[in-house]
Amino acid sequence: MSILVTGGAGYIGSHTVAELLAHGEEVVVVDNLGTGHAASVLGAPFYEADIRDHDRIVHILREHAVDTVVHFAANSLVGESVKNPLKYYENNVAATARLLGAMLDANVKRIVFSSTAAVYGEPERTPIREDDATVPTNPYGETKLAIERMFHWCREAYGLSSISLRYFNAAGAHPTLPIGEHHNPETHLIPIILQAALGQRPEVSIFGDDYPTVDGTCVRDYIHVMDLASAHRLAVERLRRLEKSGETAAEAFNLGNGEGFSVKQVIDVAREVTGCAIPAVVGPRRAGDPAVLVASSDKAREVLGWRPERADLREIVDSAWRWHRSHPHGYER
Ligand code: UDP
């Protein structure tokens, strides 16, 4: 029995691979390296393959006796999705439909899916719960939601069992292995702040300070990547348990710490952690940014038994800082 991780050479994927291996799972990774890094796959067989390649995926699923897929492979930039929505419908929705077809042909009927807080759009209340309205404000969130809906219908039609994990703001790096966050271009707040601390960029631009929040800057719920990784492991275990009792699922869980920090607060924490000045200037708002995104993760705690172990923002930033300091150019030499 092994687990196929698609997009396992990406940021959250590579940390989840490490977590699964550390818990004795057999893991196989597929990634087309569109945005991933082969160097981030440590200790698992790796196939440079595209999830749309039906025959190759069926072959890999059979060859490795895969029983569950953990699916990260996707495009995930909000701004890009607004400029080029068809890329997101193709690479996220259509590609996942192809992956599901290959899974069914190989008789693999369990999938854990990398979803996002972006499925909610502008939230109607805080903290956000899973049964709150899902009204995405960009194609990225829209395509992730479409995939969640696809799982619902595939459960009805084919008995597919799925768990969708809606992440809030992932950050941090593996505590011991040389893996961490590396996007090119980088758009996420914490790596950008740390690049400024390293002198790789002159300053951090704060996207708006006129939001209705504690200091006018956007509030987000930052969650350590290793805590996200453990939720994937627990979701795999849940799907296996359900199957033993003859049940299927099409469930969604929020993953966050339930505490929000403003952009300015994150910069202040990073100044403390790094001891660097980190110049910051206030710029215009970024289109499509909700003022506050904070998760209720009660459902994940109750149903998955999930317990975030690195909830402290200082620890999250410190862990990211160790990675950025030791790998100032990420996976590039
Ligand atoms: N942000 C910012 N400057 C940056 C990058 C991000 O002020 O250079 C803000 C962004 O507007 C949002 C928060 O930081 O309120 C987190 O943004 P990120 O892109 O990391 O994650 P998102 O919340 O979009 O998933």
Short mmCIF file of C-alpha atoms and ligand atoms in Angstrom, two decimals:
data_model
loop_
_atom_site.label_atom_id
_atom_site.label_comp_id
_atom_site.label_asym_id
_atom_site.label_seq_id
_atom_site.Cartn_x
_atom_site.Cartn_y
_atom_site.Cartn_z
CA MET A 1 0.00 0.00 0.00
CA SER A 2 1.50 3.32 -0.92
CA ILE A 3 0.49 6.94 -1.32
CA LEU A 4 0.91 8.91 -4.53
CA VAL A 5 1.65 12.58 -3.90
CA THR A 6 1.01 14.74 -6.97
CA GLY A 7 2.84 18.06 -6.85
CA GLY A 8 5.15 16.50 -4.27
CA ALA A 9 8.03 18.71 -5.45
CA GLY A 10 6.17 21.85 -4.39
CA TYR A 11 6.26 23.68 -1.09
CA ILE A 12 3.47 22.02 0.91
CA GLY A 13 3.75 18.81 -1.12
CA SER A 14 7.42 18.24 -0.28
CA HIS A 15 6.79 18.79 3.43
CA THR A 16 3.86 16.37 3.33
CA VAL A 17 6.03 13.75 1.63
CA ALA A 18 8.56 14.14 4.47
CA GLU A 19 5.80 13.82 7.08
CA LEU A 20 4.33 10.69 5.47
CA LEU A 21 7.77 9.05 5.18
CA ALA A 22 8.53 9.91 8.81
CA HIS A 23 5.39 7.99 9.77
CA GLY A 24 6.43 4.87 7.90
CA GLU A 25 4.29 5.35 4.78
CA GLU A 26 5.48 4.31 1.35
CA VAL A 27 5.30 7.34 -0.89
CA VAL A 28 5.72 7.96 -4.60
CA VAL A 29 5.89 11.46 -6.06
CA VAL A 30 4.67 12.79 -9.40
CA ASP A 31 5.42 16.38 -10.41
CA ASN A 32 5.81 17.98 -13.84
CA LEU A 33 8.28 20.51 -12.34
CA GLY A 34 6.23 23.37 -13.79
CA THR A 35 6.76 25.17 -10.48
CA GLY A 36 8.24 22.43 -8.27
CA HIS A 37 11.87 21.60 -7.47
CA ALA A 38 13.23 18.07 -7.92
CA ALA A 39 15.72 18.78 -5.10
CA SER A 40 12.85 19.09 -2.63
CA VAL A 41 11.83 15.43 -3.03
CA LEU A 42 13.80 13.55 -0.41
CA GLY A 43 13.59 9.82 0.11
CA ALA A 44 10.72 8.88 -2.21
CA PRO A 45 10.67 7.61 -5.82
CA PHE A 46 10.10 10.59 -8.10
CA TYR A 47 8.50 10.66 -11.55
CA GLU A 48 8.69 13.80 -13.65
CA ALA A 49 5.24 13.32 -15.13
CA ASP A 50 2.08 15.29 -15.76
CA ILE A 51 -1.16 14.25 -14.08
CA ARG A 52 -2.89 14.62 -17.46
CA ASP A 53 -0.81 11.73 -18.83
CA HIS A 54 -3.50 9.12 -18.21
CA ASP A 55 -1.56 5.99 -19.20
CA ARG A 56 1.55 6.96 -17.28
CA ILE A 57 -0.44 7.75 -14.13
CA VAL A 58 -2.37 4.46 -14.35
CA HIS A 59 0.96 2.67 -14.73
CA ILE A 60 2.51 4.42 -11.70
CA LEU A 61 -0.59 3.78 -9.57
CA ARG A 62 -0.48 0.06 -10.40
CA GLU A 63 3.30 -0.31 -10.23
CA HIS A 64 3.42 1.12 -6.69
CA ALA A 65 0.17 -0.44 -5.45
CA VAL A 66 -1.15 3.02 -4.58
CA ASP A 67 -4.26 3.04 -2.38
CA THR A 68 -4.59 6.81 -1.78
CA VAL A 69 -3.64 9.94 -3.72
CA VAL A 70 -2.67 13.20 -2.02
CA HIS A 71 -3.20 15.82 -4.69
CA PHE A 72 -1.25 19.10 -4.68
CA ALA A 73 -0.41 19.51 -8.37
CA ALA A 74 -1.96 22.84 -9.39
CA ASN A 75 -1.34 26.46 -10.20
CA SER A 76 -1.86 28.61 -7.15
CA LEU A 77 -1.29 32.30 -7.82
CA VAL A 78 -4.37 34.44 -7.31
CA GLY A 79 -3.15 37.34 -9.47
CA GLU A 80 -2.12 35.08 -12.34
CA SER A 81 -5.50 33.32 -12.17
CA VAL A 82 -7.28 36.64 -12.67
CA LYS A 83 -5.12 37.45 -15.70
CA ASN A 84 -5.27 33.97 -17.21
CA PRO A 85 -8.30 32.06 -15.90
CA LEU A 86 -8.22 29.43 -18.65
CA LYS A 87 -4.78 28.32 -17.48
CA TYR A 88 -6.39 27.61 -14.08
CA TYR A 89 -9.40 25.80 -15.51
CA GLU A 90 -7.03 23.68 -17.61
CA ASN A 91 -4.28 22.97 -15.07
CA ASN A 92 -6.51 22.68 -12.01
CA VAL A 93 -10.00 21.52 -13.03
CA ALA A 94 -9.39 19.64 -16.30
CA ALA A 95 -6.13 18.11 -15.06
CA THR A 96 -7.81 16.88 -11.87
CA ALA A 97 -10.61 15.32 -13.94
CA ARG A 98 -7.90 13.47 -15.90
CA LEU A 99 -6.23 12.37 -12.67
CA LEU A 100 -9.53 11.04 -11.31
CA GLY A 101 -10.10 9.12 -14.54
CA ALA A 102 -6.69 7.47 -14.18
CA MET A 103 -7.36 6.71 -10.51
CA LEU A 104 -10.67 5.05 -11.28
CA ASP A 105 -9.07 3.00 -14.08
CA ALA A 106 -6.48 1.80 -11.56
CA ASN A 107 -9.21 1.23 -8.96
CA VAL A 108 -7.85 3.90 -6.57
CA LYS A 109 -10.78 5.57 -4.87
CA ARG A 110 -9.35 7.79 -2.15
CA ILE A 111 -8.01 11.31 -2.54
CA VAL A 112 -6.85 14.03 -0.16
CA PHE A 113 -6.97 17.40 -1.86
CA SER A 114 -5.06 20.64 -1.43
CA SER A 115 -7.81 23.27 -1.27
CA THR A 116 -7.77 26.82 0.00
CA ALA A 117 -9.43 29.52 2.09
CA ALA A 118 -9.91 31.29 -1.26
CA VAL A 119 -13.03 29.15 -1.79
CA TYR A 120 -14.85 31.43 0.67
CA GLY A 121 -14.13 34.76 -1.01
CA GLU A 122 -15.06 37.72 1.19
CA PRO A 123 -16.15 35.96 4.39
CA GLU A 124 -19.51 36.65 5.94
CA ARG A 125 -18.18 36.09 9.48
CA THR A 126 -15.00 35.40 11.46
CA PRO A 127 -13.74 32.81 12.19
CA ILE A 128 -14.78 31.06 8.99
CA ARG A 129 -16.48 27.68 9.31
CA GLU A 130 -16.72 25.02 6.64
CA ASP A 131 -20.45 25.44 6.06
CA ASP A 132 -20.14 29.20 5.48
CA ALA A 133 -20.95 30.51 2.00
CA THR A 134 -18.38 29.74 -0.70
CA VAL A 135 -18.27 32.66 -3.12
CA PRO A 136 -14.75 32.82 -4.57
CA THR A 137 -13.56 36.22 -5.78
CA ASN A 138 -10.93 34.90 -8.19
CA PRO A 139 -10.44 31.99 -10.63
CA TYR A 140 -7.92 30.28 -8.34
CA GLY A 141 -10.50 29.87 -5.56
CA GLU A 142 -13.20 29.14 -8.12
CA THR A 143 -11.24 26.26 -9.67
CA LYS A 144 -10.40 24.75 -6.26
CA LEU A 145 -14.09 24.89 -5.35
CA ALA A 146 -15.06 23.34 -8.70
CA ILE A 147 -12.75 20.43 -7.88
CA GLU A 148 -14.35 20.02 -4.45
CA ARG A 149 -17.75 19.91 -6.18
CA MET A 150 -16.41 17.39 -8.70
CA PHE A 151 -15.49 15.11 -5.77
CA HIS A 152 -19.07 15.29 -4.53
CA TRP A 153 -20.45 14.04 -7.83
CA CYS A 154 -17.72 11.42 -8.20
CA ARG A 155 -18.64 10.07 -4.80
CA GLU A 156 -22.24 9.69 -5.96
CA ALA A 157 -21.30 8.14 -9.28
CA TYR A 158 -18.18 6.07 -8.57
CA GLY A 159 -17.87 5.79 -4.80
CA LEU A 160 -14.82 8.11 -4.75
CA SER A 161 -13.89 9.10 -1.20
CA SER A 162 -12.30 12.52 -0.69
CA ILE A 163 -11.12 15.00 1.90
CA SER A 164 -10.45 18.59 0.85
CA LEU A 165 -8.18 20.61 3.12
CA ARG A 166 -8.76 24.36 2.96
CA TYR A 167 -5.50 26.00 3.98
CA PHE A 168 -5.23 29.48 5.32
CA ASN A 169 -1.72 31.05 5.10
CA ALA A 170 1.02 28.41 4.95
CA ALA A 171 4.46 29.42 6.19
CA GLY A 172 7.60 28.00 7.80
CA ALA A 173 9.91 25.17 6.82
CA HIS A 174 10.90 21.66 7.84
CA PRO A 175 12.68 21.67 11.23
CA THR A 176 15.52 19.36 10.18
CA LEU A 177 15.47 18.58 6.45
CA PRO A 178 16.78 21.09 3.88
CA ILE A 179 13.38 21.92 2.42
CA GLY A 180 11.39 25.14 2.59
CA GLU A 181 9.43 27.69 0.61
CA HIS A 182 10.76 28.78 -2.79
CA HIS A 183 8.55 30.41 -5.39
CA ASN A 184 9.70 32.32 -8.42
CA PRO A 185 8.39 34.95 -8.49
CA GLU A 186 7.75 35.13 -4.76
CA THR A 187 4.43 36.73 -3.86
CA HIS A 188 3.86 35.56 -0.27
CA LEU A 189 4.27 37.91 2.65
CA ILE A 190 6.61 36.00 4.99
CA PRO A 191 9.24 35.03 2.38
CA ILE A 192 9.11 38.57 0.99
CA ILE A 193 9.73 40.01 4.46
CA LEU A 194 12.65 37.62 4.98
CA GLN A 195 14.11 38.48 1.57
CA ALA A 196 14.05 42.11 2.70
CA ALA A 197 15.78 41.07 5.95
CA LEU A 198 18.49 39.38 3.87
CA GLY A 199 18.90 42.53 1.76
CA GLN A 200 17.63 40.73 -1.36
CA ARG A 201 14.96 43.36 -1.80
CA PRO A 202 15.09 46.95 -0.57
CA GLU A 203 11.81 46.92 1.35
CA VAL A 204 8.47 45.29 1.94
CA SER A 205 5.51 46.90 0.29
CA ILE A 206 2.43 46.78 2.54
CA PHE A 207 -0.61 46.34 0.34
CA GLY A 208 -2.98 48.90 1.84
CA ASP A 209 -3.41 50.31 5.38
CA ASP A 210 -7.03 51.44 5.12
CA TYR A 211 -8.75 48.15 5.88
CA PRO A 212 -11.15 47.92 8.83
CA THR A 213 -8.61 46.06 11.01
CA VAL A 214 -6.56 46.73 14.14
CA ASP A 215 -3.95 48.81 12.29
CA GLY A 216 -5.51 49.12 8.83
CA THR A 217 -3.51 46.26 7.26
CA CYS A 218 -4.93 42.88 6.23
CA VAL A 219 -5.26 40.16 8.83
CA ARG A 220 -4.41 36.52 8.05
CA ASP A 221 -4.22 33.21 9.89
CA TYR A 222 -0.68 31.82 9.48
CA ILE A 223 -0.23 28.08 9.80
CA HIS A 224 3.04 26.13 9.92
CA VAL A 225 3.63 23.96 6.85
CA MET A 226 4.42 20.95 9.09
CA ASP A 227 1.03 21.34 10.78
CA LEU A 228 -0.57 21.30 7.32
CA ALA A 229 1.50 18.20 6.52
CA SER A 230 0.25 16.35 9.60
CA ALA A 231 -3.36 17.13 8.61
CA HIS A 232 -2.80 15.37 5.27
CA ARG A 233 -1.49 12.29 7.06
CA LEU A 234 -4.53 12.27 9.36
CA ALA A 235 -6.85 12.71 6.37
CA VAL A 236 -5.30 9.67 4.64
CA GLU A 237 -5.79 7.68 7.83
CA ARG A 238 -9.42 8.79 8.06
CA LEU A 239 -10.19 7.76 4.48
CA ARG A 240 -8.65 4.34 5.10
CA ARG A 241 -10.66 3.93 8.31
CA LEU A 242 -13.90 4.90 6.59
CA GLU A 243 -13.26 2.43 3.83
CA LYS A 244 -12.79 -0.38 6.35
CA SER A 245 -16.25 0.35 7.70
CA GLY A 246 -17.68 0.48 4.16
CA GLU A 247 -18.14 4.27 4.13
CA THR A 248 -17.09 7.02 1.74
CA ALA A 249 -16.64 10.75 2.32
CA ALA A 250 -16.67 14.04 0.44
CA GLU A 251 -15.57 16.31 3.27
CA ALA A 252 -13.86 19.67 3.64
CA PHE A 253 -11.81 20.94 6.58
CA ASN A 254 -10.33 24.35 7.35
CA LEU A 255 -6.73 24.39 8.51
CA GLY A 256 -5.59 27.44 10.43
CA ASN A 257 -4.64 28.44 13.97
CA GLY A 258 -7.75 30.52 14.58
CA GLU A 259 -5.71 33.64 15.32
CA GLY A 260 -5.21 36.53 12.95
CA PHE A 261 -2.15 38.77 12.53
CA SER A 262 -2.00 41.96 10.52
CA VAL A 263 0.68 42.57 7.89
CA LYS A 264 2.31 45.12 10.22
CA GLN A 265 2.25 42.66 13.11
CA VAL A 266 3.94 40.01 10.98
CA ILE A 267 6.64 42.50 9.96
CA ASP A 268 7.20 43.40 13.64
CA VAL A 269 7.52 39.73 14.61
CA ALA A 270 10.01 39.23 11.77
CA ARG A 271 12.04 42.24 12.99
CA GLU A 272 12.24 40.63 16.43
CA VAL A 273 13.10 37.19 15.13
CA THR A 274 15.73 38.33 12.62
CA GLY A 275 17.15 41.32 14.46
CA CYS A 276 17.03 43.18 11.12
CA ALA A 277 15.40 46.56 10.50
CA ILE A 278 13.27 45.37 7.51
CA PRO A 279 12.18 48.61 5.82
CA ALA A 280 8.48 48.69 4.94
CA VAL A 281 6.43 51.18 2.95
CA VAL A 282 2.68 51.39 2.56
CA GLY A 283 1.48 50.97 -1.01
CA PRO A 284 -1.92 50.54 -2.63
CA ARG A 285 -4.27 47.67 -1.90
CA ARG A 286 -3.86 44.45 -3.88
CA ALA A 287 -7.01 43.62 -5.84
CA GLY A 288 -9.12 40.84 -4.38
CA ASP A 289 -7.62 40.82 -0.85
CA PRO A 290 -10.29 40.31 1.84
CA ALA A 291 -9.60 42.37 5.00
CA VAL A 292 -9.62 39.44 7.42
CA LEU A 293 -9.26 35.67 6.85
CA VAL A 294 -9.23 33.60 10.04
CA ALA A 295 -10.19 29.92 10.25
CA SER A 296 -12.22 27.95 12.66
CA SER A 297 -10.50 24.57 12.61
CA ASP A 298 -12.80 22.97 15.18
CA LYS A 299 -14.00 20.44 12.63
CA ALA A 300 -10.46 19.28 11.80
CA ARG A 301 -9.71 18.96 15.50
CA GLU A 302 -12.86 17.00 16.20
CA VAL A 303 -13.05 14.76 13.16
CA LEU A 304 -9.39 14.34 12.16
CA GLY A 305 -7.96 14.67 15.68
CA TRP A 306 -5.65 17.36 14.28
CA ARG A 307 -3.55 19.41 16.74
CA PRO A 308 -1.30 22.15 15.34
CA GLU A 309 2.02 21.90 17.17
CA ARG A 310 3.70 25.04 15.89
CA ALA A 311 0.97 27.62 16.30
CA ASP A 312 3.14 30.44 17.63
CA LEU A 313 3.81 33.05 14.92
CA ARG A 314 7.34 33.63 16.26
CA GLU A 315 8.11 29.96 15.82
CA ILE A 316 6.62 29.97 12.32
CA VAL A 317 8.67 33.01 11.25
CA ASP A 318 11.78 31.65 12.96
CA SER A 319 11.45 28.36 11.09
CA ALA A 320 11.06 30.22 7.77
CA TRP A 321 14.04 32.43 8.69
CA ARG A 322 16.32 29.43 9.28
CA TRP A 323 15.47 28.13 5.80
CA HIS A 324 15.92 31.50 4.08
CA ARG A 325 19.18 32.23 5.87
CA SER A 326 20.68 28.83 5.08
CA HIS A 327 19.24 28.77 1.52
CA PRO A 328 19.18 32.41 0.42
CA HIS A 329 18.52 31.34 -3.16
CA GLY A 330 16.16 28.51 -2.30
CA TYR A 331 16.81 25.50 -4.47
CA GLU A 332 18.82 27.53 -7.00
CA ARG A 333 22.55 27.39 -6.66
N1 UDP B 1 1.06 41.30 1.45
C1 UDP B 1 1.67 42.55 1.51
N2 UDP B 1 2.83 42.73 0.81
C2 UDP B 1 3.41 41.74 0.06
C3 UDP B 1 2.78 40.47 0.01
C4 UDP B 1 1.59 40.29 0.71
O1 UDP B 1 1.19 43.47 2.18
O2 UDP B 1 4.45 41.97 -0.55
C5 UDP B 1 -0.18 41.09 2.21
C6 UDP B 1 -1.36 40.65 1.35
O3 UDP B 1 -2.06 41.78 0.89
C7 UDP B 1 -2.18 39.82 2.34
C8 UDP B 1 -1.12 39.23 3.27
O4 UDP B 1 0.06 40.03 3.10
O5 UDP B 1 -3.02 40.65 3.09
C9 UDP B 1 -0.79 37.79 2.94
O6 UDP B 1 -0.54 37.70 1.57
P1 UDP B 1 0.00 36.38 0.88
O7 UDP B 1 0.18 36.67 -0.58
O8 UDP B 1 1.19 35.89 1.64
O9 UDP B 1 -1.14 35.32 1.11
P2 UDP B 1 -2.72 35.36 0.73
O10 UDP B 1 -3.42 35.90 1.94
O11 UDP B 1 -2.89 36.19 -0.49
O12 UDP B 1 -3.04 33.92 0.51
#
